[in-house]
Amino acid sequence: MRDPVELEIFKSIFHSIAEEMGAALRRTAFSPNIKERRDYSCAVFDARGEVLAMGDHMPVHLGSMPMSVRAAVDELQLGPGDVAILNDPFCGGTHLPDITLVAPVFLDQAEAGAETAARRGPLRAQAGRNQRGKPAGPRPRPAFYVASRAHHADVGGMYPGSMGTCREICQEGVRIPPVKLMIGGQVNHDVMRLLLANVRTPAEREGDLNAQLASCHTGALRLREIAARYGMARVEAVTEELQDYSEQLMRAFLAQTPEGEYSAEDFLDDDGTGSGPVRIAATLRFGRSAETTGSGAKTRSARRERDERRAKREPMVIVDFTGSSPQVAGSINAVEAITFSACFYVFRCLLREDVPATAGLMRPVRLIAPLGTVVNSVPPAAVAGGNVETSQRIVDTLLRALAKALPARVPAGSSGTMNNLTIGGVDERTGLPFAYYETIAGGLGARPDRDGVSGVHTHMTNSLNTPAEALEHAYPLRVTEYSIRRGSGGAGKHQGGDGIVREIELLSAAEVTLLADRRKRGPGGLFGGADGAPGRTEVVHADGRHESLPGKASVSLKKGDRIRIESPGGGGWGE
C-alpha cells in the first residue's frame, strides 16, 4: 500500500540529488554560459533508464534527456567507473552544442543489501548489442543512472558558437555518437583529444566537461548513500510507486479535460535559407477521440474492463503533428526528442508544481510526429535551431490548441524565440580565440488573470542572462544598453510582458551570428488580446550607419561596431 509520506520524502530526496548535481556543475564550470547563464540540466534515472527526478533546470534539455540515456545504454556496455558522452541529435541528442554525459551507478552488496543484491544478480549481456570490444559475459546491472547536459559555447563547425544557418549537420560541429569518455574511472584521453582538436576553445571545453564529470560523480555518490541508508529493496519499491503516482496524477487531470479534438497551427518566419514560412500543425485528441481501436455496443462489464485497461495502459490524449512542414534546408529542423520534450513541458505545466516529474507523466500521452518533417527530421538535416527555435513554436502551437479546451488555464503567446546570439573571433587582449553564446529574454504572454512578465526567459528556456560584468571580463565585448523594451507587450484585458533591448559593442573584430524568430509577426494574443511586437535586430556601425538584419544571419563586424537586439513582447489576453 502506498505511503504518501514516504513518497513525498523520496520525491524530495531524488529531486535534491538532481539539484545538487546542477550546483556542482555550475560551481566548477569554466564558461560563463554554464556558470552564469546556467545553461545546463541534470537528472536521475532508475535501472531501466526511466527518469525519476529532474533539477529545476532547462525544459528543452530535461524532456529529451531520457533519449540520451537510452541511446547510451543501448549502444554501450557501461561498467563501474564508465561515463558515456554523446551529442548526436539522431542518436539521443538534441543539437550539437548540448553535450550529455551518462554515468551508471553500481552498488556493492553492503549498499544494496544482501536480499536486493541476490535478487538483482548478474545479468548476461544481451546478444547483438554493441559491446565496444568487450566480451559478452556476465556483468552487474546498474542500480541507477545519472546524466548531466550542458550547452557548450563552441563545438566546432562553420560558425563560432556552432549555431549558424547551416544546411546539413556536418557543417554544425563535431558529432559525437555514444562513446566512453571515462573507462573504469580513468579519462579516455583518445576521445578527449579528438573532441578538443575540433573546437575553437579547447581549454574551456575541457573545463566544462570536467565539471559535468564532477556533477555525475556527485549524483552517483548521493544515490549510493541513499541505497545504503534505506536499503535498495525499499528504494526500488518507492521508485516504482513514484512512477505510477505521476502517471495517476496525469490521468486524473486528463480525465477532467473536455473530450474532443483541438487543433492549431503556427509558423516559423523562415529557415534562414530563403524558405518560409514553416508550418507547425498540432491536433490534440482527448477522451474517446484518443481511442485507436474498438467500437460498438458493450456490456456494462465490458465497459468497466475497457476503462480499467485504458486507465492502466492506453493513451488518454494523442498529440498529432501531421500536417507540419517537411524538413527544410536550414537549421530549424527538430528531432523527435525535441518534439517529445516540448510535449512533456506543456503537459507538465498543466499539473500542480509538486507533482513528481518522472517518466510516468507521459505514459498516458501518445505522440505522432511524422518522419521527415520539421518536427521529426532525419539526417543530414541541420538541427541547431530546432532545439532552440522550433521547440518554442511547438509549445506555442500546443498551447493555442489547448486554449480551446482549457481557456482559463492557457496564457497568450510569449516571446516565441530564444534570440540566440553568438560572437566569435580572436581576443585582441590575449591573442586567443573566443566564442560567446547567449540567449536573450523577451516578454511573457498575458495570463487569464494577470499581466505577463517583462524581460524573462520563457517556456523551453529557463536560463539567465550573462551579467554585464561577467561578459565584459571574459570577452572583448562591452554592453552599451540593457533595458526593457517599453510598449512591446500586446494590449488587452491583461497586458503582455515587454521584451528586452540588449546592445553589445565589439572590442575586437568578430563573426556575429543570430538565430532568432518572431521577426515578421509578433507573439499571438489570445481571446481578443493584441499580438506582441515582433523582434528586430540591427548593426550600428562604428561610422554611424544602421544596418537591419533578418532573424537568421551571420555577419563579420569590425572593432567598434555594435549589435542591437530588440526581443519580442508577449501577446495580450482578452479584450
XYZ file of C-alpha atoms in Angstrom:
575
model
C 0.000 0.000 0.000
C 1.348 3.428 -0.971
C 2.655 5.507 1.922
C 2.139 9.176 0.949
C 4.678 10.424 3.486
C 7.361 8.071 2.202
C 6.567 9.013 -1.389
C 6.973 12.691 -0.608
C 10.247 12.073 1.226
C 11.777 10.114 -1.649
C 10.460 12.541 -4.233
C 12.319 15.302 -2.402
C 15.420 13.141 -1.997
C 15.731 12.390 -5.706
C 14.963 15.982 -6.656
C 17.573 17.299 -4.223
C 20.174 14.981 -5.776
C 19.451 16.374 -9.249
C 19.658 19.900 -7.846
C 22.962 19.171 -6.110
C 24.329 17.775 -9.363
C 23.429 21.070 -11.011
C 25.076 23.074 -8.245
C 28.293 21.067 -8.597
C 28.286 21.640 -12.351
C 27.655 25.360 -12.025
C 30.330 25.915 -9.386
C 33.068 24.061 -11.278
C 32.313 25.100 -14.889
C 34.685 27.344 -16.858
C 32.374 29.062 -19.345
C 30.062 31.971 -18.453
C 27.326 30.223 -20.412
C 27.189 27.488 -17.781
C 28.332 29.142 -14.564
C 26.466 32.431 -15.133
C 23.583 31.659 -17.518
C 23.056 28.156 -16.081
C 22.547 26.569 -19.477
C 22.654 23.016 -18.146
C 20.404 20.299 -16.770
C 20.784 17.248 -14.538
C 18.533 14.285 -13.863
C 18.360 10.942 -12.042
C 17.173 7.718 -13.698
C 16.230 4.258 -12.485
C 17.841 0.980 -13.552
C 15.684 0.880 -16.701
C 16.744 4.371 -17.736
C 13.414 5.994 -16.850
C 13.604 9.415 -15.276
C 12.983 9.647 -11.518
C 13.747 13.301 -10.893
C 14.864 16.401 -12.729
C 16.541 19.505 -11.444
C 14.777 22.828 -11.908
C 16.833 23.454 -14.998
C 16.194 23.741 -18.775
C 12.900 22.251 -20.047
C 14.278 21.721 -23.551
C 17.050 19.580 -22.037
C 15.093 17.673 -19.460
C 12.260 16.262 -21.532
C 14.673 14.917 -24.122
C 17.396 13.614 -21.794
C 15.826 10.140 -21.376
C 16.528 9.523 -25.080
C 20.223 10.217 -24.465
C 20.294 7.788 -21.548
C 18.512 5.158 -23.629
C 20.978 5.626 -26.513
C 23.979 5.264 -24.187
C 22.546 2.143 -22.539
C 21.651 0.547 -25.872
C 24.966 1.322 -27.573
C 27.468 0.728 -24.775
C 28.227 -1.824 -22.092
C 28.742 0.536 -19.179
C 30.669 -0.826 -16.230
C 31.724 0.666 -12.886
C 33.632 3.903 -13.411
C 32.484 4.315 -17.028
C 30.884 7.524 -18.315
C 29.305 7.858 -21.748
C 29.384 11.060 -23.809
C 27.166 11.967 -26.753
C 25.622 14.859 -28.627
C 24.364 13.232 -31.845
C 20.814 14.562 -32.392
C 19.932 11.451 -34.376
C 21.080 9.136 -31.605
C 19.608 10.519 -28.404
C 20.830 14.126 -28.585
C 19.133 17.436 -29.413
C 21.648 19.699 -31.170
C 25.428 19.514 -31.226
C 26.320 22.149 -28.585
C 24.315 20.200 -25.983
C 26.764 17.547 -24.798
C 25.355 14.883 -22.487
C 27.252 12.692 -20.042
C 25.605 9.497 -18.761
C 27.021 7.516 -15.846
C 25.792 4.206 -14.405
C 25.577 3.875 -10.624
C 26.621 0.487 -9.262
C 26.145 -0.659 -5.679
C 28.238 -3.108 -3.710
C 26.485 -5.769 -1.667
C 26.626 -3.725 1.536
C 24.996 -0.724 -0.150
C 22.305 -2.706 -1.929
C 21.541 -5.093 0.907
C 22.070 -8.834 0.532
C 18.471 -9.561 -0.464
C 18.456 -6.943 -3.211
C 21.897 -7.920 -4.482
C 20.838 -11.536 -4.788
C 17.579 -10.589 -6.479
C 19.267 -8.225 -8.946
C 22.071 -10.660 -9.583
C 24.467 -10.585 -12.521
C 22.769 -10.244 -15.882
C 24.215 -11.742 -19.044
C 24.908 -9.169 -21.731
C 22.287 -9.293 -24.459
C 23.340 -10.817 -27.743
C 23.566 -8.416 -30.653
C 24.171 -5.289 -28.582
C 27.189 -3.146 -29.326
C 29.684 -4.087 -26.631
C 32.518 -1.862 -27.946
C 35.001 -4.708 -27.989
C 34.134 -6.194 -24.597
C 33.232 -9.882 -24.299
C 29.534 -10.632 -23.852
C 29.735 -12.237 -20.449
C 28.141 -11.869 -17.024
C 28.079 -8.311 -15.725
C 26.413 -6.453 -12.879
C 23.419 -4.272 -13.573
C 23.427 -0.597 -12.580
C 21.002 0.390 -9.854
C 20.602 3.913 -11.291
C 21.883 6.236 -13.976
C 22.718 9.917 -13.645
C 23.044 12.363 -16.517
C 24.241 15.921 -16.984
C 23.763 18.008 -20.113
C 25.351 21.380 -20.818
C 25.331 23.760 -23.755
C 28.956 24.241 -24.792
C 29.724 27.668 -26.258
C 31.517 26.127 -29.238
C 31.734 22.609 -30.680
C 33.394 23.484 -33.995
C 31.671 23.774 -37.353
C 31.361 26.643 -39.820
C 30.483 29.387 -37.344
C 31.968 30.377 -33.981
C 29.480 29.241 -31.369
C 28.194 26.405 -33.609
C 24.740 27.974 -34.006
C 24.763 29.251 -37.589
C 22.424 28.909 -40.551
C 23.904 25.681 -41.887
C 22.386 23.333 -44.465
C 23.467 19.984 -43.035
C 24.548 18.672 -39.679
C 28.150 18.085 -40.753
C 28.564 21.862 -41.011
C 27.316 22.474 -37.475
C 30.156 20.980 -35.466
C 31.656 17.784 -34.132
C 29.090 14.972 -33.941
C 29.604 12.532 -31.065
C 27.806 9.165 -31.040
C 27.596 7.379 -27.688
C 31.217 6.608 -26.710
C 33.042 6.285 -23.406
C 34.666 9.434 -22.055
C 35.717 7.532 -18.917
C 36.614 3.857 -18.637
C 36.984 2.299 -15.202
C 37.350 5.681 -13.540
C 40.024 6.982 -15.947
C 39.519 9.595 -18.651
C 39.631 8.141 -22.157
C 42.270 10.535 -23.459
C 41.881 9.446 -27.077
C 38.250 10.573 -27.090
C 39.070 13.767 -25.192
C 41.893 14.715 -27.562
C 39.770 14.046 -30.629
C 36.989 16.252 -29.289
C 39.227 19.128 -28.184
C 41.063 19.149 -31.534
C 37.803 20.049 -33.287
C 36.661 23.071 -31.254
C 37.802 26.702 -31.121
C 38.160 26.947 -27.342
C 39.595 23.610 -26.152
C 40.632 24.709 -22.659
C 37.139 25.975 -21.859
C 35.551 22.836 -23.319
C 37.779 20.565 -21.237
C 36.970 22.544 -18.116
C 33.226 22.313 -18.732
C 33.414 18.583 -19.473
C 35.302 18.026 -16.224
C 32.549 19.970 -14.454
C 29.988 17.612 -15.959
C 32.013 14.642 -14.760
C 32.034 16.140 -11.272
C 28.285 16.561 -11.479
C 27.748 12.897 -12.364
C 30.121 11.835 -9.582
C 28.118 13.900 -7.091
C 24.858 12.269 -8.165
C 26.298 8.767 -8.008
C 27.718 9.387 -4.528
C 24.386 10.611 -3.169
C 22.447 7.693 -4.685
C 24.817 5.179 -3.090
C 24.332 6.930 0.244
C 20.538 6.673 -0.119
C 20.742 2.974 -1.012
C 22.995 2.284 1.965
C 20.732 4.199 4.329
C 17.349 2.800 3.288
C 18.248 -0.460 1.546
C 17.872 -0.908 -2.187
C 14.776 -3.105 -1.894
C 12.901 -0.235 -0.261
C 14.294 2.330 -2.685
C 13.341 0.250 -5.724
C 9.802 -0.185 -4.453
C 9.409 3.554 -3.945
C 10.790 4.405 -7.395
C 8.113 2.190 -8.957
C 5.455 3.881 -6.853
C 6.691 7.343 -7.805
C 6.397 6.478 -11.494
C 2.886 5.110 -11.009
C 1.859 8.077 -8.865
C 2.950 10.564 -11.536
C 1.013 8.623 -14.145
C -2.065 8.522 -11.928
C -1.983 12.280 -11.396
C -1.636 12.940 -15.122
C -4.511 10.579 -15.909
C -6.677 12.274 -13.280
C -6.024 15.644 -14.900
C -6.627 14.393 -18.439
C -9.918 12.806 -17.334
C -11.177 16.309 -16.461
C -10.287 17.744 -19.875
C -13.294 18.024 -22.228
C -13.324 15.223 -24.776
C -12.773 16.140 -28.395
C -10.229 17.267 -30.966
C -8.455 20.591 -30.638
C -6.245 21.813 -33.459
C -3.955 24.768 -34.036
C -1.157 25.891 -36.301
C 1.657 28.391 -36.059
C 4.626 29.300 -38.194
C 8.334 29.981 -38.004
C 9.287 33.024 -40.093
C 11.689 31.130 -42.357
C 14.525 28.613 -42.281
C 17.323 31.129 -42.886
C 17.987 29.942 -46.453
C 15.073 31.630 -48.211
C 12.344 29.105 -47.462
C 9.338 30.018 -45.349
C 7.083 30.347 -43.547
C 7.493 26.928 -41.903
C 4.292 25.388 -40.555
C 3.823 23.606 -37.230
C 0.434 21.858 -37.026
C -0.889 20.030 -33.980
C -4.111 18.193 -33.160
C -4.840 17.010 -29.614
C -7.405 14.232 -29.215
C -8.782 13.756 -25.718
C -11.021 11.024 -24.322
C -12.878 8.870 -26.827
C -11.154 10.774 -29.624
C -7.884 9.233 -28.417
C -9.139 5.660 -28.798
C -7.437 3.952 -31.686
C -9.209 0.583 -31.736
C -12.578 -0.899 -30.933
C -16.130 0.352 -31.326
C -19.754 -0.704 -30.979
C -22.044 -1.564 -28.096
C -20.557 -3.057 -24.957
C -21.997 -4.530 -21.828
C -21.522 -2.721 -18.537
C -18.921 -5.314 -17.538
C -17.070 -4.925 -20.816
C -17.080 -1.167 -20.480
C -15.669 -1.456 -16.982
C -12.916 -3.740 -18.229
C -12.178 -1.320 -21.036
C -11.987 1.612 -18.621
C -9.686 -0.279 -16.283
C -7.457 -1.320 -19.167
C -7.372 2.223 -20.508
C -6.597 3.625 -17.069
C -3.560 1.367 -16.854
C -2.145 1.291 -20.387
C -3.986 3.137 -23.108
C -3.282 6.777 -24.015
C -5.774 9.360 -22.875
C -4.518 12.007 -25.287
C -2.933 11.759 -28.720
C -0.735 14.634 -29.865
C -0.565 14.512 -33.649
C 1.755 16.768 -35.664
C 0.564 15.533 -39.045
C 0.434 18.494 -41.429
C 3.655 20.091 -40.229
C 6.103 21.197 -42.932
C 8.610 18.744 -44.374
C 12.112 19.190 -43.058
C 13.827 22.213 -44.548
C 17.228 23.168 -45.900
C 18.033 25.495 -42.996
C 18.950 24.653 -39.429
C 15.497 24.848 -37.787
C 14.732 21.133 -38.064
C 13.841 19.428 -34.799
C 14.490 15.801 -33.958
C 11.802 13.696 -32.290
C 13.433 14.086 -28.865
C 12.821 17.853 -29.045
C 9.168 17.422 -30.020
C 8.696 14.956 -27.159
C 10.405 17.392 -24.798
C 8.043 20.206 -25.811
C 5.036 17.948 -25.200
C 6.432 16.921 -21.815
C 6.873 20.571 -20.852
C 3.352 21.607 -21.880
C 1.585 18.777 -20.061
C 3.818 19.174 -17.006
C 2.835 22.848 -16.832
C -0.829 21.889 -16.579
C -0.250 19.975 -13.330
C 0.478 21.213 -9.837
C 4.044 22.237 -9.134
C 4.562 19.461 -6.571
C 3.779 16.577 -8.968
C 6.854 14.312 -9.349
C 8.473 14.931 -12.750
C 9.027 11.259 -13.590
C 8.667 9.233 -16.775
C 5.204 8.200 -15.587
C 3.821 11.607 -16.573
C 3.987 10.792 -20.275
C 2.576 7.269 -20.155
C -0.975 8.481 -20.937
C 0.277 10.641 -23.835
C 0.895 9.306 -27.333
C 2.979 11.341 -29.755
C 2.666 11.215 -33.547
C 5.483 13.091 -35.296
C 5.726 12.123 -38.982
C 9.237 11.160 -40.046
C 10.994 13.568 -42.358
C 9.126 16.622 -41.135
C 10.384 19.676 -39.302
C 9.247 18.049 -36.027
C 10.993 14.702 -36.667
C 13.847 15.264 -39.089
C 16.299 12.725 -40.467
C 19.981 13.037 -41.450
C 21.649 15.002 -42.862
C 19.287 17.760 -41.689
C 20.791 20.755 -39.890
C 19.222 20.982 -36.423
C 20.923 23.718 -34.369
C 17.812 25.895 -34.379
C 15.347 23.061 -33.946
C 16.362 22.783 -30.318
C 16.029 26.490 -29.549
C 13.528 27.961 -32.036
C 11.297 25.167 -33.333
C 10.835 23.862 -29.800
C 9.381 27.244 -28.843
C 6.994 27.219 -31.783
C 5.854 23.681 -30.956
C 4.984 24.899 -27.460
C 3.147 27.917 -28.901
C 1.097 25.650 -31.161
C 0.223 23.175 -28.410
C -0.852 25.950 -26.055
C -3.007 27.559 -28.754
C -4.765 24.220 -29.271
C -5.171 23.685 -25.523
C -6.686 27.155 -25.134
C -9.756 25.820 -26.950
C -10.176 23.095 -24.340
C -8.929 24.948 -21.252
C -9.440 28.674 -21.881
C -8.970 29.613 -18.235
C -5.583 27.883 -17.986
C -3.598 28.989 -21.024
C -1.633 32.244 -21.477
C -1.243 34.241 -24.660
C 1.826 33.771 -26.829
C 5.167 34.506 -25.202
C 8.305 35.798 -26.899
C 8.488 32.623 -29.007
C 12.218 32.805 -29.671
C 15.409 32.390 -27.698
C 17.185 35.126 -29.728
C 20.372 33.066 -29.976
C 23.395 35.334 -30.306
C 26.916 34.026 -30.895
C 30.044 36.150 -31.305
C 33.435 34.642 -32.030
C 36.875 35.679 -33.163
C 40.313 36.383 -31.691
C 40.521 38.368 -28.468
C 42.963 41.240 -29.022
C 43.722 41.261 -25.312
C 45.113 37.734 -25.270
C 45.575 36.672 -28.881
C 43.406 33.622 -28.207
C 40.149 32.547 -29.882
C 36.904 33.235 -28.036
C 33.294 32.140 -28.523
C 30.433 33.870 -26.720
C 26.890 32.482 -26.717
C 23.762 33.861 -25.123
C 20.003 33.677 -25.409
C 18.109 36.917 -24.839
C 14.867 37.037 -22.892
C 11.568 38.550 -24.039
C 8.025 39.131 -22.857
C 5.802 36.523 -21.221
C 2.315 36.297 -22.670
C -0.510 37.747 -20.571
C -2.347 35.202 -18.446
C -6.070 34.722 -17.896
C -5.896 36.519 -14.549
C -2.875 38.844 -14.749
C -0.393 40.660 -16.975
C 2.632 38.950 -18.480
C 6.100 39.415 -17.011
C 8.643 41.581 -18.811
C 12.174 40.547 -19.696
C 12.147 36.840 -18.785
C 13.151 33.603 -20.452
C 10.006 31.655 -21.252
C 8.894 28.099 -21.981
C 11.674 25.835 -23.267
C 14.477 28.009 -21.925
C 14.952 28.573 -18.217
C 18.338 30.248 -18.287
C 19.551 33.616 -17.042
C 21.265 36.499 -18.778
C 25.027 36.837 -18.776
C 25.750 39.658 -16.301
C 27.433 42.604 -17.996
C 30.363 42.393 -15.588
C 30.991 38.706 -16.346
C 30.583 39.208 -20.079
C 32.989 42.136 -20.239
C 35.554 40.319 -18.095
C 35.513 37.127 -20.169
C 35.189 38.528 -23.704
C 36.302 41.542 -25.774
C 32.770 42.932 -25.606
C 31.036 45.858 -23.917
C 27.351 46.104 -23.014
C 26.202 49.560 -24.126
C 22.485 49.130 -23.405
C 20.402 46.653 -21.444
C 16.824 47.755 -20.841
C 13.161 46.851 -21.022
C 11.628 47.436 -24.455
C 8.711 49.539 -23.279
C 5.392 49.136 -25.081
C 6.307 45.900 -26.881
C 3.762 43.782 -24.970
C 0.368 43.261 -26.619
C -2.621 45.212 -25.299
C -5.696 43.552 -23.830
C -7.646 42.991 -20.660
C -4.285 41.757 -19.413
C -1.135 43.232 -20.949
C 1.631 41.093 -22.438
C 5.083 41.429 -20.919
C 7.617 43.667 -22.627
C 10.719 42.439 -24.407
C 14.332 43.484 -23.885
C 16.842 45.755 -25.629
C 20.404 44.437 -25.497
C 23.192 46.222 -27.342
C 26.760 44.945 -27.354
C 29.866 46.673 -28.730
C 32.699 44.627 -30.195
C 36.179 45.429 -28.884
C 37.755 43.023 -31.382
C 36.720 42.136 -34.922
C 34.436 39.085 -34.852
C 31.860 36.946 -36.642
C 28.370 37.611 -35.285
C 25.601 35.061 -35.808
C 21.940 35.420 -34.939
C 19.445 32.553 -34.866
C 16.080 34.014 -33.914
C 12.428 34.157 -34.943
C 9.230 36.197 -34.438
C 10.681 38.931 -36.672
C 7.796 39.043 -39.172
C 4.850 38.535 -36.831
C 4.825 39.007 -33.092
C 3.590 36.509 -30.493
C -0.148 35.969 -30.774
C -2.713 37.491 -28.452
C -5.487 35.301 -27.080
C -9.263 35.828 -26.814
C -9.138 39.289 -28.351
C -5.799 40.402 -26.959
C -3.370 42.130 -29.316
C -0.194 40.498 -30.616
C 3.104 41.404 -29.027
C 5.580 43.454 -31.060
C 7.877 41.384 -33.296
C 11.579 41.429 -32.603
C 14.177 43.255 -34.635
C 17.958 43.334 -34.961
C 20.336 45.887 -36.363
C 24.015 46.609 -36.602
C 25.158 50.079 -35.577
C 28.460 50.502 -37.403
C 31.316 52.488 -35.937
C 30.811 55.142 -38.648
C 27.182 55.648 -37.535
C 25.449 53.603 -40.268
C 22.481 51.418 -39.235
C 22.004 48.039 -40.928
C 18.933 45.870 -40.337
C 19.464 42.106 -40.053
C 16.995 39.282 -40.600
C 16.256 36.859 -37.801
C 18.758 34.313 -39.081
C 22.019 35.822 -40.268
C 25.795 35.823 -39.922
C 27.948 38.927 -40.471
C 31.578 39.899 -39.992
C 31.839 43.037 -37.875
C 34.732 45.328 -37.051
C 36.009 46.631 -33.768
C 33.672 49.396 -32.586
C 30.560 48.022 -34.319
C 27.523 47.282 -32.169
C 24.867 44.574 -32.434
C 21.455 45.660 -31.135
C 18.664 43.168 -30.424
C 15.113 44.135 -29.501
C 13.266 40.986 -28.430
C 9.528 40.391 -28.941
C 6.935 41.266 -26.318
C 4.265 38.835 -25.156
C 0.726 38.750 -26.515
C -2.235 40.299 -24.679
C -5.089 38.255 -23.165
C -8.749 39.254 -23.533
C -10.363 42.338 -24.998
